[in-house]
PDB file of C-alpha atoms and ligand atoms in Angstrom:
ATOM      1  CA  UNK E  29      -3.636  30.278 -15.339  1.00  0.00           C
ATOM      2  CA  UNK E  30      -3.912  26.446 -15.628  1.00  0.00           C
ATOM      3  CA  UNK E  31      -4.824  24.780 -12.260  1.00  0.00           C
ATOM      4  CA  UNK E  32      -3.946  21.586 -13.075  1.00  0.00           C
ATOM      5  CA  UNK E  33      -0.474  23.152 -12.772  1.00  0.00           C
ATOM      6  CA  UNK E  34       2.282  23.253  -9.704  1.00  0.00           C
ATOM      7  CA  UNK E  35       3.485  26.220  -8.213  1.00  0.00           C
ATOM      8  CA  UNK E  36       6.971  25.816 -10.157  1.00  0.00           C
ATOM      9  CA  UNK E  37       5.606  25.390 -13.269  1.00  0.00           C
ATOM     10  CA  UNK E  38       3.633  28.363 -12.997  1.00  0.00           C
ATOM     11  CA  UNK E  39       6.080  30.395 -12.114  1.00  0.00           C
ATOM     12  CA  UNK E  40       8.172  29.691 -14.992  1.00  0.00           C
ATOM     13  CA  UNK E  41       5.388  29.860 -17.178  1.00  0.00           C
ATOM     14  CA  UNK E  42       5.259  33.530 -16.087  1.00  0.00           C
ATOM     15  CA  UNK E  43       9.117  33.822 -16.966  1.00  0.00           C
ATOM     16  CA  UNK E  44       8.526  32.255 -20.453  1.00  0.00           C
ATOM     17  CA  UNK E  45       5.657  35.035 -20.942  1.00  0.00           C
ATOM     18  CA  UNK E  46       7.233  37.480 -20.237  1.00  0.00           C
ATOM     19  CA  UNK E  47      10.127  36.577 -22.424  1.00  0.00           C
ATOM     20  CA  UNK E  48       7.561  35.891 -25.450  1.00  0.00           C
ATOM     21  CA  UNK E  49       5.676  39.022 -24.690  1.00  0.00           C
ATOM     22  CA  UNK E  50       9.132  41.123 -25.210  1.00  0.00           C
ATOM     23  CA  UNK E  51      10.485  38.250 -28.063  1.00  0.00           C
ATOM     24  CA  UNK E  52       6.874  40.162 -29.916  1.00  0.00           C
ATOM     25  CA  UNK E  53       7.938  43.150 -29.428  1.00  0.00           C
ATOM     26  CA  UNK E  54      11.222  43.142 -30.615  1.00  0.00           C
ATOM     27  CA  UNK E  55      10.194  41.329 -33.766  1.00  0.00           C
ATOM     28  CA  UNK E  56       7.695  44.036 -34.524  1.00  0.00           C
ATOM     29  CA  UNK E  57      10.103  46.946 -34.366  1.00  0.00           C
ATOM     30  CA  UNK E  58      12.405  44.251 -36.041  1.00  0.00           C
ATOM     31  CA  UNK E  59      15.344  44.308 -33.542  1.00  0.00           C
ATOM     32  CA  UNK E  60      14.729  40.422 -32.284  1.00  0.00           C
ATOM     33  CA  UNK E  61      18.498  38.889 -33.110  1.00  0.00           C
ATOM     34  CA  UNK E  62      19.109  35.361 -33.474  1.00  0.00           C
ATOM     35  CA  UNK E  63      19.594  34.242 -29.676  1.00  0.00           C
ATOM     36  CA  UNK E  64      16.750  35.769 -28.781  1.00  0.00           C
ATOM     37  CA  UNK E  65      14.952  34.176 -31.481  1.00  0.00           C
ATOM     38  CA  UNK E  66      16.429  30.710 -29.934  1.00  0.00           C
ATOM     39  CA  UNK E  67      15.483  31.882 -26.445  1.00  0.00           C
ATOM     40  CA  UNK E  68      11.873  32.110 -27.360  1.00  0.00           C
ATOM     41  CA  UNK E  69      11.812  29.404 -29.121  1.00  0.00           C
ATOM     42  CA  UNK E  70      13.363  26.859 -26.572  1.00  0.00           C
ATOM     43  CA  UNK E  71      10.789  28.883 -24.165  1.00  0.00           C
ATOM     44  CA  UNK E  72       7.417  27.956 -26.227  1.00  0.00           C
ATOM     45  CA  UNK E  73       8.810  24.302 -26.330  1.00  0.00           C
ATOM     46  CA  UNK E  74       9.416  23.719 -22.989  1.00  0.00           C
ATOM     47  CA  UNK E  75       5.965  25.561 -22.383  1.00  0.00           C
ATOM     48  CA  UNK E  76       4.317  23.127 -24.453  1.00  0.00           C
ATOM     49  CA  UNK E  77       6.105  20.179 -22.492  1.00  0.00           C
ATOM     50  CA  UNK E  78       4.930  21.617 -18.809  1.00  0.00           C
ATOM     51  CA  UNK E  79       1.174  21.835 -20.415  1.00  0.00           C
ATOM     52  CA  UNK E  80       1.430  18.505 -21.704  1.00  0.00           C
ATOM     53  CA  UNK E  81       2.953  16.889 -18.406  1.00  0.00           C
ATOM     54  CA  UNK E  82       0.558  18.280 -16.314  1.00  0.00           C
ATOM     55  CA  UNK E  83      -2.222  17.058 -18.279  1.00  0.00           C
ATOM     56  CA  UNK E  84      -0.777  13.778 -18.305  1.00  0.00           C
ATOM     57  CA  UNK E  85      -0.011  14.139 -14.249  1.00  0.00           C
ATOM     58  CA  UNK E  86      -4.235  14.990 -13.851  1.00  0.00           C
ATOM     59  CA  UNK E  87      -5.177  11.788 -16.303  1.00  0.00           C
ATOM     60  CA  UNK E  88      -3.039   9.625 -14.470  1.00  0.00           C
ATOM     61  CA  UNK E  89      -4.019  10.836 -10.959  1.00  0.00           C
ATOM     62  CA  UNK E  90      -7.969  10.988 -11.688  1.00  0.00           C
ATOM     63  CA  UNK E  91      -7.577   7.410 -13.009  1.00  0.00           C
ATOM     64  CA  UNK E  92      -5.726   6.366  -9.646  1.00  0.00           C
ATOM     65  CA  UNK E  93      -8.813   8.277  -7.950  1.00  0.00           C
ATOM     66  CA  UNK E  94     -10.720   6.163  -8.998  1.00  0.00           C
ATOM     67  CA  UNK E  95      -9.398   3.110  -8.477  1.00  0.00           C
ATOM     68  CA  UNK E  96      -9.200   4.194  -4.751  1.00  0.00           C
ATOM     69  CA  UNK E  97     -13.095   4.243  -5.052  1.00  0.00           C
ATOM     70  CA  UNK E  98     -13.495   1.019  -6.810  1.00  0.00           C
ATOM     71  CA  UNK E  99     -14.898  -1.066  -3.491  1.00  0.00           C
ATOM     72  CA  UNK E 100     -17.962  -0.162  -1.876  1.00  0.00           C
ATOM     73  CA  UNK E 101     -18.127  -1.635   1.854  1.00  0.00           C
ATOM     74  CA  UNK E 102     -22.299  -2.302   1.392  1.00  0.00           C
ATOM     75  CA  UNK E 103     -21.257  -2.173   5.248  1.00  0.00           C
ATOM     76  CA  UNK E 104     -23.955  -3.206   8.061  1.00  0.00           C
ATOM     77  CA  UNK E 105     -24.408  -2.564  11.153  1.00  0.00           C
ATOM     78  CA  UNK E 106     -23.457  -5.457  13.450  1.00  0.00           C
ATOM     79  CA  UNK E 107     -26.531  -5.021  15.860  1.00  0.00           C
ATOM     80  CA  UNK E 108     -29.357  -4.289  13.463  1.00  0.00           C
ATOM     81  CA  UNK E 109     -28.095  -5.560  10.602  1.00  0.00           C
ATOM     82  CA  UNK E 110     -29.027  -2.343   8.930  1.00  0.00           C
ATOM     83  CA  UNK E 111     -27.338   0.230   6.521  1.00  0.00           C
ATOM     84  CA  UNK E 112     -29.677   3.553   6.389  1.00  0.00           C
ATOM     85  CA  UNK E 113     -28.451   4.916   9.661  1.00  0.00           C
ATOM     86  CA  UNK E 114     -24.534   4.357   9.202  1.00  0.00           C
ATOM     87  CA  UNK E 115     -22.319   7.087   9.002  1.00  0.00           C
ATOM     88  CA  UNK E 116     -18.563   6.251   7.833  1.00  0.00           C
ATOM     89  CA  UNK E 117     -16.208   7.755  10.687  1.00  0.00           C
ATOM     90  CA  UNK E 118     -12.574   7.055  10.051  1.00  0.00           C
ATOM     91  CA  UNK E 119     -10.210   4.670   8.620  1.00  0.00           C
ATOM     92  CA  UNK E 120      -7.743   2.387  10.761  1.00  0.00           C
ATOM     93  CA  UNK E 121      -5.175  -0.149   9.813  1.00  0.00           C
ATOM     94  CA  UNK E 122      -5.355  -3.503  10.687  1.00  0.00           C
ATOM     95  CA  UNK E 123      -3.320  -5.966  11.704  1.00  0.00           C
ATOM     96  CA  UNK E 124      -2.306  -7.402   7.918  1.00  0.00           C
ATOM     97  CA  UNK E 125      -1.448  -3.191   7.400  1.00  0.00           C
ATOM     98  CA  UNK E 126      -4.880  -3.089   5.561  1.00  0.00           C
ATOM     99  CA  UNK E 127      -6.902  -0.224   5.717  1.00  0.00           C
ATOM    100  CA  UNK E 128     -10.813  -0.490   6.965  1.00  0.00           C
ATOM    101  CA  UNK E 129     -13.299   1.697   6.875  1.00  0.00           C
ATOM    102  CA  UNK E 130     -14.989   2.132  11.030  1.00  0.00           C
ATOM    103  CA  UNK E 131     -18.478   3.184  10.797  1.00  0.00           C
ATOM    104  CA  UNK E 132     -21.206   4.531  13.484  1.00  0.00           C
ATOM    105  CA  UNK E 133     -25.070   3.310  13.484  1.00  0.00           C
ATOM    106  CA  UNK E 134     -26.788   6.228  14.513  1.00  0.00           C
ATOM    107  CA  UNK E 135     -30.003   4.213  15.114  1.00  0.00           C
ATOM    108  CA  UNK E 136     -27.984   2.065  17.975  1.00  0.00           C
ATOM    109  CA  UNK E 137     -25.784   4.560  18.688  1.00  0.00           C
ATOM    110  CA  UNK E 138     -22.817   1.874  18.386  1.00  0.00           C
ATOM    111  CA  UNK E 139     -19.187   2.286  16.383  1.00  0.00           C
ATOM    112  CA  UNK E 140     -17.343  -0.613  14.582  1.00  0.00           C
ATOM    113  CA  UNK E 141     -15.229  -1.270  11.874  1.00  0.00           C
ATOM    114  CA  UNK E 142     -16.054  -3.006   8.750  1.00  0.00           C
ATOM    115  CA  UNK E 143     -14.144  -6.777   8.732  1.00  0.00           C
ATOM    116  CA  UNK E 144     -13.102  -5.683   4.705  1.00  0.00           C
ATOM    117  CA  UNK E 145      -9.909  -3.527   2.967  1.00  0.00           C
ATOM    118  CA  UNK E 146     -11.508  -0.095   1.532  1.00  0.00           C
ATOM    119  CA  UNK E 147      -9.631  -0.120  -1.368  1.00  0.00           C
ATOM    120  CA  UNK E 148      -8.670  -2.561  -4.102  1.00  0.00           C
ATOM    121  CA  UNK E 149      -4.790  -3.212  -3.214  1.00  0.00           C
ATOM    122  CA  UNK E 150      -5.941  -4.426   0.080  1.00  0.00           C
ATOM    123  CA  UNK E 151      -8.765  -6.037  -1.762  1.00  0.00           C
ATOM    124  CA  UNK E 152      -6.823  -8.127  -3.777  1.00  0.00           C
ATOM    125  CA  UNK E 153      -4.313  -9.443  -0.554  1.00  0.00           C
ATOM    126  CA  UNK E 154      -7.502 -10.339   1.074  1.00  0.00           C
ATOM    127  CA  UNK E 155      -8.885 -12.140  -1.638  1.00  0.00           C
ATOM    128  CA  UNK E 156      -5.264 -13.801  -1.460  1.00  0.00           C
ATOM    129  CA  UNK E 157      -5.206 -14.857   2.063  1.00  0.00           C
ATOM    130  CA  UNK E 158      -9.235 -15.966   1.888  1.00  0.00           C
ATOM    131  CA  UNK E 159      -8.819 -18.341  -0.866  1.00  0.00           C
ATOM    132  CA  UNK E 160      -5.810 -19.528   0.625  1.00  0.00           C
ATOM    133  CA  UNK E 161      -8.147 -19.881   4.151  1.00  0.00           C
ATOM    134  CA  UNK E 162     -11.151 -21.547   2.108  1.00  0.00           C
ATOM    135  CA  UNK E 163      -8.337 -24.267   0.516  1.00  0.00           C
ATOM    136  CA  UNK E 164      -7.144 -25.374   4.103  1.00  0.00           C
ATOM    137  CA  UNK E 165     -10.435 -25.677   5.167  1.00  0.00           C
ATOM    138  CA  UNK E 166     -11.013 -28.340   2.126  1.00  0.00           C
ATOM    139  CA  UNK E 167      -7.709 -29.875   2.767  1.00  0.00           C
ATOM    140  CA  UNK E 168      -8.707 -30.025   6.395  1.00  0.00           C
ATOM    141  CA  UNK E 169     -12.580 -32.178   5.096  1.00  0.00           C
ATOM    142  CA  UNK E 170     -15.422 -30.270   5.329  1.00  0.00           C
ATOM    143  CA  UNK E 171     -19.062 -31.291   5.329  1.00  0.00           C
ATOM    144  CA  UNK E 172     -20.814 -32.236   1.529  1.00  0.00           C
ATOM    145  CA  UNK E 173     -22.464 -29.183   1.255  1.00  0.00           C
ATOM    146  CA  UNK E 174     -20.164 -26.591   2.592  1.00  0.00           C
ATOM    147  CA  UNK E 175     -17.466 -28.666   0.526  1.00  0.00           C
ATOM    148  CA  UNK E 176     -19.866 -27.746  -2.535  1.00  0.00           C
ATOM    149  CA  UNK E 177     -19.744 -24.239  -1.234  1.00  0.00           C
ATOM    150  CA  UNK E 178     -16.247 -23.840  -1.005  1.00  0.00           C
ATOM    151  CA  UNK E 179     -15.131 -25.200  -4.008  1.00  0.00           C
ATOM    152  CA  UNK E 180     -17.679 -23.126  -6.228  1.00  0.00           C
ATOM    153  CA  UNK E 181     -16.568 -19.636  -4.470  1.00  0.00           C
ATOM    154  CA  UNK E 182     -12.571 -20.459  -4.936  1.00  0.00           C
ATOM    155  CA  UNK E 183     -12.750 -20.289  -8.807  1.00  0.00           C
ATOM    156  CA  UNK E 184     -14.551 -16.947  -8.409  1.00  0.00           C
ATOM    157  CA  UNK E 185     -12.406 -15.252  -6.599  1.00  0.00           C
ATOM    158  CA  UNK E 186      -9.480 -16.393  -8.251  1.00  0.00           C
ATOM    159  CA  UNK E 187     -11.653 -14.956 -11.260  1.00  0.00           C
ATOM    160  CA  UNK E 188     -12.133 -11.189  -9.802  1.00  0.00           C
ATOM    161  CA  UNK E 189      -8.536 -11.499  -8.308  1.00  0.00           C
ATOM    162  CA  UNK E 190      -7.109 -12.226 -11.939  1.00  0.00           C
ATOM    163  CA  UNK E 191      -8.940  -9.359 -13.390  1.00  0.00           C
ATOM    164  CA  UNK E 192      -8.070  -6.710 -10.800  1.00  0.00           C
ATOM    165  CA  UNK E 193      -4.534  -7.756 -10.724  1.00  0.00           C
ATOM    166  CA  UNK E 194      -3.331  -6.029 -13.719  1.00  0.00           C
ATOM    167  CA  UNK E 195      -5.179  -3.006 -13.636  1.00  0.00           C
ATOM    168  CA  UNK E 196      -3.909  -2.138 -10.516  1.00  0.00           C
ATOM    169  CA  UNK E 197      -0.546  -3.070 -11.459  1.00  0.00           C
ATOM    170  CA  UNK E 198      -1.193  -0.838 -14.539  1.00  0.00           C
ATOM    171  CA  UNK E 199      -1.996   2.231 -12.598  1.00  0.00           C
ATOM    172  CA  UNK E 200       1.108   1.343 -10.055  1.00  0.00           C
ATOM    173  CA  UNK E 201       3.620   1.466 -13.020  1.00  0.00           C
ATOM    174  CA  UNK E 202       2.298   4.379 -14.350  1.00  0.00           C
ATOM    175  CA  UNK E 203       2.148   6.837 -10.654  1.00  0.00           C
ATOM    176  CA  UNK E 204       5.912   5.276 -10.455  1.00  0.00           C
ATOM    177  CA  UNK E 205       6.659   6.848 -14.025  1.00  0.00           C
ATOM    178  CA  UNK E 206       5.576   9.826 -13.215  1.00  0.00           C
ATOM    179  CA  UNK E 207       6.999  10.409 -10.018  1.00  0.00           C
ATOM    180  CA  UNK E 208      10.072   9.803 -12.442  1.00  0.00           C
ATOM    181  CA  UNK E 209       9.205  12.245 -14.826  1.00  0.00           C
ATOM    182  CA  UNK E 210       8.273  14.610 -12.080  1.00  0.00           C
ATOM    183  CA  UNK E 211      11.846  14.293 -10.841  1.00  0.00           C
ATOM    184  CA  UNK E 212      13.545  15.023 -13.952  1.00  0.00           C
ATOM    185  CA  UNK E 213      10.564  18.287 -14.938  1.00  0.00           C
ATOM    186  CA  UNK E 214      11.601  19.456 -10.989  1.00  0.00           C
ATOM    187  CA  UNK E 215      14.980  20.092 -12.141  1.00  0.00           C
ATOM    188  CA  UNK E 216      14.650  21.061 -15.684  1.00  0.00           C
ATOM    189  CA  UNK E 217      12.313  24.170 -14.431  1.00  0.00           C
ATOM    190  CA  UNK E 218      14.652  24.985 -11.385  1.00  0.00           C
ATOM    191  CA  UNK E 219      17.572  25.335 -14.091  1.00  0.00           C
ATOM    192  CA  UNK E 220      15.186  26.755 -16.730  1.00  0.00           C
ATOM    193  CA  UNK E 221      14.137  29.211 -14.279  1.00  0.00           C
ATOM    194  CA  UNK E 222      17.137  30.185 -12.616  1.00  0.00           C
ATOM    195  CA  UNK E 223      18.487  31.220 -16.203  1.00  0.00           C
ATOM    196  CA  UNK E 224      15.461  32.898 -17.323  1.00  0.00           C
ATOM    197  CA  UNK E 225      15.786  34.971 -14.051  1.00  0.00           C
ATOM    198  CA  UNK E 226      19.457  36.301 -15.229  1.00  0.00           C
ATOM    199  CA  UNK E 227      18.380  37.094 -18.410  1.00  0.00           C
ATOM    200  CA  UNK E 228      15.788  39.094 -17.031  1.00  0.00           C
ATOM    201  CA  UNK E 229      17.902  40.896 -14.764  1.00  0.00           C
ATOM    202  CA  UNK E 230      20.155  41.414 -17.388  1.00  0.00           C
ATOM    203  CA  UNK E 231      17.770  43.026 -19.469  1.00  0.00           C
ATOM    204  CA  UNK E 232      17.201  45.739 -16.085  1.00  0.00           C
ATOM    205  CA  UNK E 233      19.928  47.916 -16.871  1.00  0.00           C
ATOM    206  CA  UNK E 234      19.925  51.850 -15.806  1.00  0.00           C
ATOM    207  CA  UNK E 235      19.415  54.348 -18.031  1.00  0.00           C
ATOM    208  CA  UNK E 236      21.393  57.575 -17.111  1.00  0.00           C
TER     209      UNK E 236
HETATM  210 ZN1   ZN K 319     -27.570  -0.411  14.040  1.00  0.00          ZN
END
């Protein structure tokens, strides 16, 4: 059966096959009546709606995957200033709550952490809280040519900063939808489920 789906969902899928399986059956020796006709039917819909919200649950996470990926570190090492020999370790959080990548050089045999967020939400309030560093600094009078500096790099990471706001915000709203949706499927196939199961039992009556 489909990977993509939960462990509930399969389960009722199972219940829903067996009660098309038998809904087949009864057609063929033409003894299906009209609630069982419903049953089956209300069965292959809400099949059809599990397939196509767990499809829509693997889109929306493999897009949030990533997203997660979007920032490379291009992480040195602080004593030789090289990359080939660095092995990522672990992750640690900060004091701002961001999350860093900590590396090891295996060259100098020496562990840090790399001074930037791994992933784009952190990005993006680190962006924040530099431009808002590199506009003190002008405020505060810098020399001409780190003035020069300064001013050029603000406008480009308001740039980037404007463009990665919205996508992220995108793929917030739509994780928060679907944790929604998920909510509202959980209980659907618990009731679904829990009925299918009596009619099944129903069905198991003994034959003297
Ligand atoms: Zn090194």
């Amino acid at each position: 059966m489909n990977k993509a789906l939960k462990a509930n969902e399969r389960e009722l899928i199972k219940l829903i096959r067996f009660f098309s399986k038998r809904a087949e059956q009864l057609t063929a020796s033409e003894e299906l009546s009209e609630d069982q006709r419903q049953l089956t039917q209300a069965c292959q819909n809400l099949e059809k709606q599990l397939l196509q919200h767990a499809e829509n649950r693997v889109a929306i996470m493999d897009k949030r995957a990533r997203l997660e990926k979007l920032i490379e570190d291009n992480a040195q090492c602080p004593k030789c200033h090289k990359a080939e020999m660095l092995k990522q370790q672990a992750v640690t959080t900060n004091e701002h709550g961001w999350k860093l990548n900590t590396y090891r050089c295996r060259r100098c045999n020496t562990s840090f952490t790399w001074n930037r967020p791994n992933n784009p939400w952190h990005m993006m309030e680190f962006m924040e809280l530099y431009i808002k560093e590199l506009e003190e600094s002008l405020e505060a009078g810098l020399e001409p040519s780190i003035r020069q500096q300064t001013e050029a790099a603000i406008p480009q990471l308001q740039d980037s900063l404007y463009r990665l706001r919205p996508v992220l915000q995108d793929s917030d709203e739509e994780v928060q939808a679907l944790t929604e949706k998920e909510r509202e499927m959980d209980k659907l196939i618990h009731q679904f489920k829990n009925y299918l199961l009596i009619e099944k039992i129903k069905l198991d009556t003994y034959q003297e």
